Short mmCIF file of C-alpha atoms in Angstrom, two decimals:
data_model
loop_
_atom_site.label_atom_id
_atom_site.label_comp_id
_atom_site.label_asym_id
_atom_site.label_seq_id
_atom_site.Cartn_x
_atom_site.Cartn_y
_atom_site.Cartn_z
CA GLU A 19 99.15 101.10 87.71
CA VAL A 20 96.86 100.95 90.77
CA GLN A 21 94.66 97.79 90.82
CA LEU A 22 92.35 96.37 93.34
CA GLU A 23 90.48 93.17 93.38
CA GLU A 24 87.69 92.22 95.65
CA SER A 25 86.80 88.57 96.77
CA GLY A 26 85.05 86.81 99.48
CA GLY A 27 81.44 87.73 98.53
CA GLY A 28 78.68 85.19 98.19
CA LEU A 29 75.18 83.89 99.42
CA VAL A 30 74.79 83.81 103.18
CA GLN A 31 71.82 83.33 105.46
CA THR A 32 70.82 85.84 108.21
CA GLY A 33 73.09 85.86 110.91
CA GLY A 34 75.89 84.52 108.83
CA SER A 35 79.35 86.00 108.48
CA LEU A 36 81.71 86.68 105.51
CA ARG A 37 85.23 87.89 105.16
CA LEU A 38 85.70 90.16 102.10
CA SER A 39 89.48 90.60 100.80
CA CYS A 40 90.88 93.34 98.69
CA ALA A 41 94.03 92.61 97.07
CA ALA A 42 96.48 95.26 95.59
CA SER A 43 98.79 94.93 92.73
CA GLY A 44 101.13 97.73 91.55
CA PHE A 45 101.46 99.26 94.93
CA THR A 46 101.39 98.66 98.59
CA PHE A 47 98.78 99.73 101.09
CA ASP A 48 101.51 101.31 103.45
CA ASN A 49 100.85 104.71 101.71
CA TYR A 50 97.30 104.60 101.06
CA VAL A 51 94.11 104.84 103.00
CA THR A 52 91.82 101.82 101.93
CA GLY A 53 88.03 102.00 102.34
CA TRP A 54 85.10 99.69 102.05
CA PHE A 55 81.94 100.85 100.51
CA ARG A 56 78.64 99.00 99.20
CA GLN A 57 75.97 99.94 96.80
CA ALA A 58 72.55 98.31 96.94
CA PRO A 59 70.34 98.34 93.71
CA GLY A 60 68.64 101.73 93.57
CA LYS A 61 70.71 103.20 96.37
CA GLU A 62 73.62 105.41 96.62
CA ARG A 63 77.06 104.19 97.44
CA GLU A 64 77.74 104.32 101.11
CA GLY A 65 80.97 104.26 102.86
CA LEU A 66 81.41 101.53 105.68
CA SER A 67 85.11 101.42 106.95
CA CYS A 68 88.35 102.63 106.30
CA ILE A 69 91.90 101.97 107.47
CA ALA A 70 95.27 103.97 107.41
CA GLY A 71 98.11 102.17 105.64
CA SER A 72 100.57 104.30 107.75
CA ASP A 73 99.54 102.55 111.09
CA GLY A 74 96.45 100.75 110.99
CA THR A 75 94.32 103.58 112.40
CA SER A 76 90.66 102.59 111.37
CA TYR A 77 87.20 104.01 111.32
CA ASN A 78 83.73 102.27 111.09
CA ALA A 79 80.55 103.93 110.31
CA ASP A 80 78.13 103.94 113.12
CA PHE A 81 75.81 101.66 111.49
CA VAL A 82 78.37 98.87 111.01
CA LYS A 83 80.13 99.29 114.39
CA GLY A 84 80.05 96.05 116.28
CA ARG A 85 79.35 93.82 113.29
CA PHE A 86 82.01 94.95 110.65
CA THR A 87 85.75 94.97 111.23
CA ILE A 88 88.37 96.30 108.76
CA SER A 89 91.97 94.98 108.96
CA ARG A 90 95.09 94.91 106.84
CA ASP A 91 97.82 92.41 106.31
CA SER A 92 101.01 93.98 105.08
CA ALA A 93 102.61 90.50 104.56
CA THR A 94 99.96 89.61 102.01
CA ASN A 95 99.31 93.38 100.83
CA LYS A 96 95.65 92.68 101.57
CA VAL A 97 92.78 94.68 103.35
CA TYR A 98 90.04 92.71 104.82
CA LEU A 99 86.43 93.48 105.87
CA GLU A 100 85.06 90.91 108.46
CA MET A 101 81.29 91.11 108.43
CA ASN A 102 79.30 89.20 111.13
CA ASN A 103 75.57 89.09 112.20
CA LEU A 104 74.69 89.72 108.46
CA LYS A 105 71.07 90.99 107.52
CA PRO A 106 69.12 91.10 104.51
CA GLU A 107 69.79 94.81 104.20
CA ASP A 108 73.36 94.19 103.88
CA THR A 109 72.75 92.72 100.52
CA ALA A 110 74.95 94.92 98.04
CA VAL A 111 77.89 95.15 95.92
CA TYR A 112 80.94 95.78 98.17
CA PHE A 113 83.82 97.67 96.82
CA CYS A 114 87.17 98.56 98.16
CA ALA A 115 88.88 101.79 97.19
CA VAL A 116 92.15 103.62 97.98
CA ARG A 117 93.50 107.10 98.05
CA GLU A 118 97.18 108.05 98.35
CA THR A 119 97.92 109.84 101.67
CA GLY A 120 100.54 109.55 104.47
CA SER A 121 97.85 110.43 107.04
CA ASN A 122 96.46 108.06 109.51
CA TRP A 123 93.03 109.86 109.58
CA CYS A 124 90.25 108.51 107.44
CA ARG A 125 86.76 108.71 106.67
CA PRO A 126 85.06 106.54 104.06
CA VAL A 127 83.83 109.29 101.81
CA ALA A 128 83.46 107.94 98.16
CA PRO A 129 84.55 111.13 96.32
CA LYS A 130 87.75 111.29 98.32
CA PHE A 131 89.04 107.80 96.95
CA SER A 132 90.51 107.58 93.56
CA SER A 133 91.04 103.87 92.74
CA TRP A 134 88.35 101.25 93.02
CA GLY A 135 87.95 97.52 92.71
CA GLN A 136 85.17 95.95 90.53
CA GLY A 137 83.27 94.89 93.51
CA THR A 138 82.03 91.64 94.86
CA GLN A 139 78.43 90.64 95.52
CA VAL A 140 77.14 89.85 98.89
CA THR A 141 73.45 88.43 99.11
CA VAL A 142 72.05 87.77 102.67
CA SER A 143 69.07 85.55 102.63
CA ALA A 144 66.18 86.00 105.09
#
């Protein structure tokens, strides 16, 4: 059974940083694409970044480029989202999700991802 668990969220001031973790159980990320998404109250879920388990090829949405970085660690079977220069508009619940594929091409389009974690809250104070 594919299970994902996010951690690392919390309260941070504007300009601060957080590193979110996505831990996998029941599988390894090697044959999956992993994506990070977020959803703020009253807004649709939006895709941020994704990374291919096959070779680490990654993609970041334009609005997070230069601030967010996705990475993976095969030894610990985790995927990370490093977030810098956080802004109040980054406040949301952040989710990781996976879809099984050997491809190294990815885009963080939510309907394409089949398994999701429960999310971790990120709150950025002004």
